[in-house]
XYZ file of C-alpha atoms in Angstrom:
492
model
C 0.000 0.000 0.000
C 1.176 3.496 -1.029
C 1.070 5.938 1.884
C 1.165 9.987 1.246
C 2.066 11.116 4.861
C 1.741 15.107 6.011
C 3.832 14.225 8.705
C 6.056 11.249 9.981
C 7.617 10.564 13.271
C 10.220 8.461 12.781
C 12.026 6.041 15.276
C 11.056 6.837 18.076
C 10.185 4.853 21.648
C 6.711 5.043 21.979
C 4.826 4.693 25.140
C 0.460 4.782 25.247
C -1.249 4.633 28.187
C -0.824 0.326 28.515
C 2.334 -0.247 26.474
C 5.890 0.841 25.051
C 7.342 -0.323 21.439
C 9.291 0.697 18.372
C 7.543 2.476 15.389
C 6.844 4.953 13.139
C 4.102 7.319 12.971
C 2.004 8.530 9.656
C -0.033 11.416 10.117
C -2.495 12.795 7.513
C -5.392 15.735 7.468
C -4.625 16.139 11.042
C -4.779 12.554 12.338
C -2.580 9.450 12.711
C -3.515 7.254 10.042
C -0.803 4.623 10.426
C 1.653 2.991 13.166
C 3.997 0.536 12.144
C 7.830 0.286 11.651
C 9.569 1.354 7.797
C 6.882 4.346 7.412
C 8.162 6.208 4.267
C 8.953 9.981 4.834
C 6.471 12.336 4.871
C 6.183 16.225 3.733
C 7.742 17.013 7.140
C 9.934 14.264 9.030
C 10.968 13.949 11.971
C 14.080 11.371 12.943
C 12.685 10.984 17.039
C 15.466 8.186 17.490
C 16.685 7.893 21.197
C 13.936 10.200 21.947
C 10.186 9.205 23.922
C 6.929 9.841 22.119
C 4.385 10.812 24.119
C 0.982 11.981 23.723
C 0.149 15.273 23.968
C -0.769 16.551 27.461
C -4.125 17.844 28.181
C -4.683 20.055 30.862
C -8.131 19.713 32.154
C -8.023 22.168 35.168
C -6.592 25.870 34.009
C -7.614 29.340 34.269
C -7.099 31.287 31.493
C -8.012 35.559 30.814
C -10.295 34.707 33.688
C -11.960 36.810 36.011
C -11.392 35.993 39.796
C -14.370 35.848 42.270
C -12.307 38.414 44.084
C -12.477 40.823 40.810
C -9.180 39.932 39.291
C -8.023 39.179 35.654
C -5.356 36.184 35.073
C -2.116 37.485 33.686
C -2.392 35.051 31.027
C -5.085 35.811 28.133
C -5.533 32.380 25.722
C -2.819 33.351 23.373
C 0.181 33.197 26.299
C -1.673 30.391 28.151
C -1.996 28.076 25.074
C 1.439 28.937 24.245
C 3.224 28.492 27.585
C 0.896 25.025 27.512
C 2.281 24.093 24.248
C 6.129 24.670 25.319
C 5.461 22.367 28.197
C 3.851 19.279 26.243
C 0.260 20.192 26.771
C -1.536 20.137 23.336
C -5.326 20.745 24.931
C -6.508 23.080 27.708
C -9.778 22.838 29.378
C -9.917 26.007 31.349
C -13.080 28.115 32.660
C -16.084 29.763 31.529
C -16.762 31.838 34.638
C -20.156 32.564 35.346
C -20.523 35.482 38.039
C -23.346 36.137 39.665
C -25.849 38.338 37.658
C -24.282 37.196 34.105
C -26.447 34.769 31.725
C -24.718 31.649 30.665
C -24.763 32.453 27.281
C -23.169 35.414 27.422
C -20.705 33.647 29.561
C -19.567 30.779 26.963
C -20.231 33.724 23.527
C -17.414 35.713 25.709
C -15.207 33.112 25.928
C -15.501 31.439 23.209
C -14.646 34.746 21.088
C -11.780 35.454 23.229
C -10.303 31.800 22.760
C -11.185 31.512 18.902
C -8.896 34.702 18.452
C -5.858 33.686 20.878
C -5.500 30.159 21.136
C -2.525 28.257 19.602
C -3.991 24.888 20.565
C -7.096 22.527 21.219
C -9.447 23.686 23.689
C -12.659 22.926 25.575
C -14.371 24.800 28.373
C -15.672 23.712 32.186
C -18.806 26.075 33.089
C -17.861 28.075 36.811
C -21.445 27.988 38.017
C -22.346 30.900 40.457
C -26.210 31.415 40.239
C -27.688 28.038 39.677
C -31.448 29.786 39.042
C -33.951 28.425 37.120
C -33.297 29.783 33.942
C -30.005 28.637 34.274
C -31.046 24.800 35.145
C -34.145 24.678 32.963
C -32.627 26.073 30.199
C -29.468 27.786 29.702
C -27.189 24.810 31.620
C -28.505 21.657 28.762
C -28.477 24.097 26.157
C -24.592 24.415 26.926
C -24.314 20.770 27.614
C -25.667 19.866 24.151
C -22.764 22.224 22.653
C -20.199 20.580 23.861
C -19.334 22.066 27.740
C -19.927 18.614 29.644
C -18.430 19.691 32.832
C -19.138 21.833 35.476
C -17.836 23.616 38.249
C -19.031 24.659 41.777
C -17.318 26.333 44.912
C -18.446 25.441 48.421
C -16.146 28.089 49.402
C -15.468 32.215 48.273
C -17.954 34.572 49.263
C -18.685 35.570 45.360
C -18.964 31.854 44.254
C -19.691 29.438 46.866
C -23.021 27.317 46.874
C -25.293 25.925 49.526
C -25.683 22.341 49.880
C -28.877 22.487 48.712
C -27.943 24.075 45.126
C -25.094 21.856 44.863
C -27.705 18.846 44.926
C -29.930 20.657 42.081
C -26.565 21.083 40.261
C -25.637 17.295 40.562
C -29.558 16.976 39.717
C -29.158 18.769 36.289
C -25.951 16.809 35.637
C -27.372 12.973 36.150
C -30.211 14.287 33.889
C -28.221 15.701 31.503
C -24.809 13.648 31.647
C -22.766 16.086 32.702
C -19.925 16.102 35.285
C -19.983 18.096 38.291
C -16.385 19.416 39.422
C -16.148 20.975 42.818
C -13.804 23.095 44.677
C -14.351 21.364 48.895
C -12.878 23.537 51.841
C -15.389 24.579 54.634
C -15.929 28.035 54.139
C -16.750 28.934 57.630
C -13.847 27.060 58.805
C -11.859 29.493 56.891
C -13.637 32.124 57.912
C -13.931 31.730 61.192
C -9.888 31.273 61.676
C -8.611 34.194 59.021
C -11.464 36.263 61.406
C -9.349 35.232 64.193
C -5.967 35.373 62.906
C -6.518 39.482 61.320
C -7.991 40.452 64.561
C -4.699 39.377 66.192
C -2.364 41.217 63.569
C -1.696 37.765 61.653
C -1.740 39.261 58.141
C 1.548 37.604 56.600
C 0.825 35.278 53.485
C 2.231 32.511 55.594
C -1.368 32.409 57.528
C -3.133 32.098 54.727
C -1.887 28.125 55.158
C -3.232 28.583 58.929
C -7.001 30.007 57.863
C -7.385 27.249 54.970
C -6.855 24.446 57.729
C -6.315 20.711 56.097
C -9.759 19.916 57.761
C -11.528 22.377 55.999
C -10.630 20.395 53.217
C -11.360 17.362 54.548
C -14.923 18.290 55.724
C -15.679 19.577 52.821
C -14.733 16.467 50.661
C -17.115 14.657 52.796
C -20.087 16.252 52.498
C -19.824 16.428 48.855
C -19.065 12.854 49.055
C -21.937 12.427 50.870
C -24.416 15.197 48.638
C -22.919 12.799 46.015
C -23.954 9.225 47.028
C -27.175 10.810 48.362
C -28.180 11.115 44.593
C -26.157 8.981 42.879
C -24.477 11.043 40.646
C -20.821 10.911 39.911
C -18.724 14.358 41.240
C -14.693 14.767 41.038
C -13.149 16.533 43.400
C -10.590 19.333 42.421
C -6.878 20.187 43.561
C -6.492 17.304 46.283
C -3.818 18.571 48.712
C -4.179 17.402 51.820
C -3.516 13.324 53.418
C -6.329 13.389 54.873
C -8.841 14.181 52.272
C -6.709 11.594 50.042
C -7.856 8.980 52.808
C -11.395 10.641 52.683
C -11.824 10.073 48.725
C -10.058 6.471 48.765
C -12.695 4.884 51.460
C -15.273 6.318 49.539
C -14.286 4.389 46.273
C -14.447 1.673 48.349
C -17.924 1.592 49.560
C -18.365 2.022 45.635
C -19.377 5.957 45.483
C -18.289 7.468 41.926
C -16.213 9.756 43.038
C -13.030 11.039 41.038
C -9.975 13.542 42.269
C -7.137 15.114 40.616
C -3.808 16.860 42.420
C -1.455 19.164 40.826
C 2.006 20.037 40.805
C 1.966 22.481 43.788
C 0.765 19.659 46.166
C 4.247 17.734 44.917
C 6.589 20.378 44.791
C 5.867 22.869 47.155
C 4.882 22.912 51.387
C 3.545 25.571 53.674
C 7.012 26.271 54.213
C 7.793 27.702 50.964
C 4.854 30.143 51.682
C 6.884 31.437 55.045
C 8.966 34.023 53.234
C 9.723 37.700 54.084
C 7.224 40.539 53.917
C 4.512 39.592 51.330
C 6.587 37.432 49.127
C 5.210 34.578 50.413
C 1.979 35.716 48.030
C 3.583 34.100 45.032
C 2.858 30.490 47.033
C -0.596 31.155 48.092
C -3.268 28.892 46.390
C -6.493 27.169 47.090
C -5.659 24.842 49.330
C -2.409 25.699 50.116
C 0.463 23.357 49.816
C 1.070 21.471 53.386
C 3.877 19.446 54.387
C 5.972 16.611 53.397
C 3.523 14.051 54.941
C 0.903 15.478 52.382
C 3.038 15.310 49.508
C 3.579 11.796 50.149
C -0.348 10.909 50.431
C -1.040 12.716 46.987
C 2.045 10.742 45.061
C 0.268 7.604 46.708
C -3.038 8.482 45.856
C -1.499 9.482 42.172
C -0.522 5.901 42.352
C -2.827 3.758 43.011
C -5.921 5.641 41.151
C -7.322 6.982 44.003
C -6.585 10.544 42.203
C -6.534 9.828 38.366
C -5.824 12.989 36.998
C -2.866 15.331 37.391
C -3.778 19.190 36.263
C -1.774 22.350 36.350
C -4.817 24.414 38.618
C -2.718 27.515 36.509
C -4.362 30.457 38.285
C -1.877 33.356 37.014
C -1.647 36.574 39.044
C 1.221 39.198 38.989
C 3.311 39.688 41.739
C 1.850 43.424 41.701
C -1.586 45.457 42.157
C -2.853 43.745 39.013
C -2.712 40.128 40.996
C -1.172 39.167 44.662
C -0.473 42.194 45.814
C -3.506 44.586 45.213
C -2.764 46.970 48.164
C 1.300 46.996 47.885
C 3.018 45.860 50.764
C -0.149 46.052 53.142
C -1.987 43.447 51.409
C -3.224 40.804 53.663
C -3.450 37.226 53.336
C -7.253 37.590 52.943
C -7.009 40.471 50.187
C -3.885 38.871 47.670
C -5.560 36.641 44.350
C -5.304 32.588 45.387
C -3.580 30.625 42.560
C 0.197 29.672 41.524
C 1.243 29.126 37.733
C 2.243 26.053 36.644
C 0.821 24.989 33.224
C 4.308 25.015 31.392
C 5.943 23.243 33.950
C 2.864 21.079 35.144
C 4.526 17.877 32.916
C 8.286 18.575 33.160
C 8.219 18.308 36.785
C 6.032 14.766 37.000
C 8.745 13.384 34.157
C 11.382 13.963 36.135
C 10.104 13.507 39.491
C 7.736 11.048 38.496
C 8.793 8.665 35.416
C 13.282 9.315 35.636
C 12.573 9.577 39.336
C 11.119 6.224 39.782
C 8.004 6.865 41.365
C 5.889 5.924 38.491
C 6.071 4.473 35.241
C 5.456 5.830 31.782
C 2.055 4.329 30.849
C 1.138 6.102 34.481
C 2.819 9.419 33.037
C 0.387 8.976 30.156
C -2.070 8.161 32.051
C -2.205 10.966 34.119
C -0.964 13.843 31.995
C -3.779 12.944 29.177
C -5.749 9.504 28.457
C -7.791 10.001 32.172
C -8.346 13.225 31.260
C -9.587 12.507 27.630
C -11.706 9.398 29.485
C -13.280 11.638 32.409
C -14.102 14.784 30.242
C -15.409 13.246 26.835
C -12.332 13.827 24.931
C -11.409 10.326 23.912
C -12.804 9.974 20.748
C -10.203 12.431 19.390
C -7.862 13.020 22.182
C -5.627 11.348 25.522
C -3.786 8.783 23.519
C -1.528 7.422 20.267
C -3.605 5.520 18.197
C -4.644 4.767 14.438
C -7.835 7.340 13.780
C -7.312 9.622 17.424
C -5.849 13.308 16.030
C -2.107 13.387 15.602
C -1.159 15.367 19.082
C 2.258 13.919 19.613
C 5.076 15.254 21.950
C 8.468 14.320 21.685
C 10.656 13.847 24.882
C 13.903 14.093 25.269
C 14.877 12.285 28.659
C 18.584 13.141 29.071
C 18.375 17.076 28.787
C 18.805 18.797 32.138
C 16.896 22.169 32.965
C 17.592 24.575 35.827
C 13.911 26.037 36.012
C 14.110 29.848 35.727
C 10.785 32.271 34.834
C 12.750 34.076 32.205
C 12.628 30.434 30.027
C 9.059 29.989 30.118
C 6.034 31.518 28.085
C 3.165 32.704 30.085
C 2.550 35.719 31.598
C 3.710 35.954 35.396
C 7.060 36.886 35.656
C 7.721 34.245 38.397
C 7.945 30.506 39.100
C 7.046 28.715 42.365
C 9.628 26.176 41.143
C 12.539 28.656 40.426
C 15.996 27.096 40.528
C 14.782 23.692 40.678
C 16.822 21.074 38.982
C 15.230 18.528 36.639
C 15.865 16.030 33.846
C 13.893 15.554 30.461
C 11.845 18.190 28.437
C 9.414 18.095 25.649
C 11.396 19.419 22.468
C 8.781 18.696 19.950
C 5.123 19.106 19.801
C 1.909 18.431 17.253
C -1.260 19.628 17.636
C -3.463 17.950 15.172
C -0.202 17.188 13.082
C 0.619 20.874 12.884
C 4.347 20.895 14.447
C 3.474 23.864 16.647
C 6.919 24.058 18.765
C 10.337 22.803 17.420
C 13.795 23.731 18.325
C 12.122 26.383 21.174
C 10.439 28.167 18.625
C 6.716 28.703 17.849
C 5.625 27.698 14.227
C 1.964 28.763 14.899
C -0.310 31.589 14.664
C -2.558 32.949 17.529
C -6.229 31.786 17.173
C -5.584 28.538 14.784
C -6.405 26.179 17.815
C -9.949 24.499 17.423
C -12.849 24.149 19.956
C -13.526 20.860 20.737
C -16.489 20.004 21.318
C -16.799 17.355 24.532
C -19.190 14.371 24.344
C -20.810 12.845 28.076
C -17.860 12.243 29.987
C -17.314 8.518 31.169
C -18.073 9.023 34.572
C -21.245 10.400 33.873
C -21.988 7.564 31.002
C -20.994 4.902 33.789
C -23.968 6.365 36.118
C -26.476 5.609 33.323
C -26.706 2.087 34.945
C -29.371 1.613 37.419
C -28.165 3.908 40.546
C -27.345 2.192 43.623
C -29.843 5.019 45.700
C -33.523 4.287 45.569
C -33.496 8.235 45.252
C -33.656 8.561 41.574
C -36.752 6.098 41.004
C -38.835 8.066 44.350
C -37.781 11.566 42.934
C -38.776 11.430 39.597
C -34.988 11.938 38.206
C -35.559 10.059 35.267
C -33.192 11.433 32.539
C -29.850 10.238 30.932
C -28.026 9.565 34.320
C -30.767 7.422 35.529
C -30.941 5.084 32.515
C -30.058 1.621 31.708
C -27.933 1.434 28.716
């Protein structure tokens, strides 16, 4: 058989989400079309000998030209987000929609989407941030933006400007068993926090370094419970964002064991980083603060565990980029308190460089588990799979190659977003991406950018698996007795 490749990869080692071999790769109109050894050259060619081939990261937890709760805008709009993604391996983002309170949904995904269709350098799909769960919004508005394509959605139980009451978190997991959606939420105790931060400002506590104190490791806990328990109540599937703390890693592993369909992610900051690194001088500290904070070496063992042995599945970047300035962390100067500075670390260039070389070179997992958790689970748990999360004959042609022996010093002047600072700065590690496809379009080779702003493509999500999985009969005699009869509560 004659082949006409766009694009081979040539030689190179590899490695899906179950196995490792030998082969070449044929790509054509976007997608791999062949995998075998002795491909002939394409238009472009690539020799990936003594190199890894990898596919292409997604991201499935990123905020990008977002507006905070607290009234802030991300440093990074989606044309220095996708491309700092893209430089680190990551070929598709999902990051937020962000409904605020007041704003219709469809304004909320029209905005958006414009914004990404003109900026974005790679794939992308969006998560819904719901704030005002009304009932235009769950009648309406919410399965109209299912049915195009947003299958996901996100709630707070904490933030003043965002959180929901248990009761509208059940009519959100409501609307998503009906509808097949996925319900994401952020779990820390929001009057835990606010009761301590109360505390700690009233006794002159306002150093970043208490911002660790006020967002206790029980408030995270708690919270994981109850929307554990909110989620078994119903029987509809929920994931739980940003897992930092042992505890709540315990929490969400004896829950999968009673059976409850319940999925978690971590992220690098919960590897890489500890409360410590937030105790700094004056406010500098601000540049470690996130949502939960990092905690302490204990912690960061229980999240590599649970990244392990499933209990969290997915590994995401949580990018939340603020300035270390008025713009972001530091809106009053050098009197900004730990309650007033924007919550969020960067991390979506450097979100896969750090687990190869602490992970896979460091011996703490292997390479399918890399894949695994830098893209297939994500393509699996937020309807991606059909085109995404893997290398495979007919899946598009988003390929990374790795090269394991070169060794980085991490510094913020090397990377591509928007920040002008690194959590990780200084640290040593081994192996970087060198070249990556998007669709078969090389889009970095050789650390330079071959792609133009806006020629990433929306992609439009089917029901993730989680939610498909919850189509068989529910274990809770609630969906029958309520009346929930809709696509989460049927028998395939």
């Amino acid at each position: 058989m004659d082949f006409d490749f766009d694009l081979t990869i040539r030689n190179g080692r590899i490695s899906t989400d179950k196995e490792t071999f030998m082969a070449d790769i044929g790509v054509k109109d976007g997608v791999i079309v062949k995998i075998a050894p002795g491909l002939p050259a394409g238009r472009e060619d690539i020799d990936a000998a003594g190199r890894w081939v990898l596919p292409g990261g997604i991201d499935s937890h990123c905020h990008i030209e977002q507006l905070s709760g607290m009234g802030m805008m991300c440093a990074d709009d989606f044309y220095s987000g996708t491309v700092s993604a893209a430089f680190g391996g990551t070929t598709t983002i999902i990051p937020f929609a962000a409904q605020h309170r007041g704003n219709r949904i469809p304004d909320v995904v029209a905005d958006y989407a414009q914004r990404a269709r003109e900026k974005a350098v790679i794939d992308y799909g969006f998560h819904l941030i719901l704030a005002d769960p009304d009932e235009q919004a769950l009648q309406h508005d919410l399965p109209q933006a299912i049915r195009d394509g947003i299958t996901s959605l996100k709630v707070y139980m904490t933030y003043n400007a965002l959180k929901l009451d248990d009761y509208q978190l059940l009519d959100v997991m409501a609307l998503a068993g009906r509808e097949g959606a996925l319900v994401m939420i952020h779990a820390e105790n929001h009057d835990m926090i606010r009761w301590l931060a109360s505390r700690l400002l009233d006794q002159g506590h306002t150093a970043p370094k208490f911002h660790a104190v006020a967002h206790d490791p029980l408030a995270e806990a708690e919270a994981s419970n109850r929307a554990i328990a909110l989620s078994r109540l119903i029987g509809v599937p929920v994931l739980i964002v940003h897992v930092a703390g042992a505890e709540t890693v315990q929490t969400i592993r004896n829950a999968k064991l009673l059976g409850a369909q319940i999925y978690a992610e971590s992220c690098p900051q919960y590897l890489f980083l500890t409360a410590e690194d937030i105790d700094l001088p004056g406010v500098e500290g601000a540049k470690y603060c996130c949502s939960p904070p990092p905690r302490d070496a204990n912690a960061q063992e229980a999240v590599w565990a649970g990244l392990k042995d499933g209990t969290l599945g997915m590994y995401s970047s949580d990018h939340a980029p603020y300035r270390f300035d008025e713009s972001g962390k530091l809106p009053r100067g050098e009197s900004t308190t730990f309650k007033e500075m924007a919550n969020g670390v960067p991390g979506i260039e450097l979100r896969l460089p750090l687990l190869f070389s602490e992970g896979v070179l460091g011996g703490r997992i292997d390479i399918h588990e890399f894949v695994q958790l830098s893209a297939t689970n994500h393509a699996h748990m937020y309807g991606l799979s059909h085109r995404k999360g893997n290398i495979a004959e007919g899946l598009d042609a988003d390929l990374v190659i790795w090269n394991p022996q070169r060794e980085t010093t991490i510094s913020s002047d090397l990377l591509h977003d928007n920040v002008g600072y690194t959590p990780y700065e200084g640290k040593q590690i081994k192996g970087w991406p060198e070249v990556v496809t998007s669709r078969g379009r090389i889009v970095v080779q050789d650390g330079v950018l071959k792609v133009e702003r806006g020629s990433g493509r929306y992609i439009k999500r089917q029901c993730p698996e989680p939610a498909s999985i919850a189509r068989r009969p529910a274990r809770s005699h609630l969906p029958g007795l309520l009346g929930l009869k809709g696509k989460a509560w049927e028998q395939q």
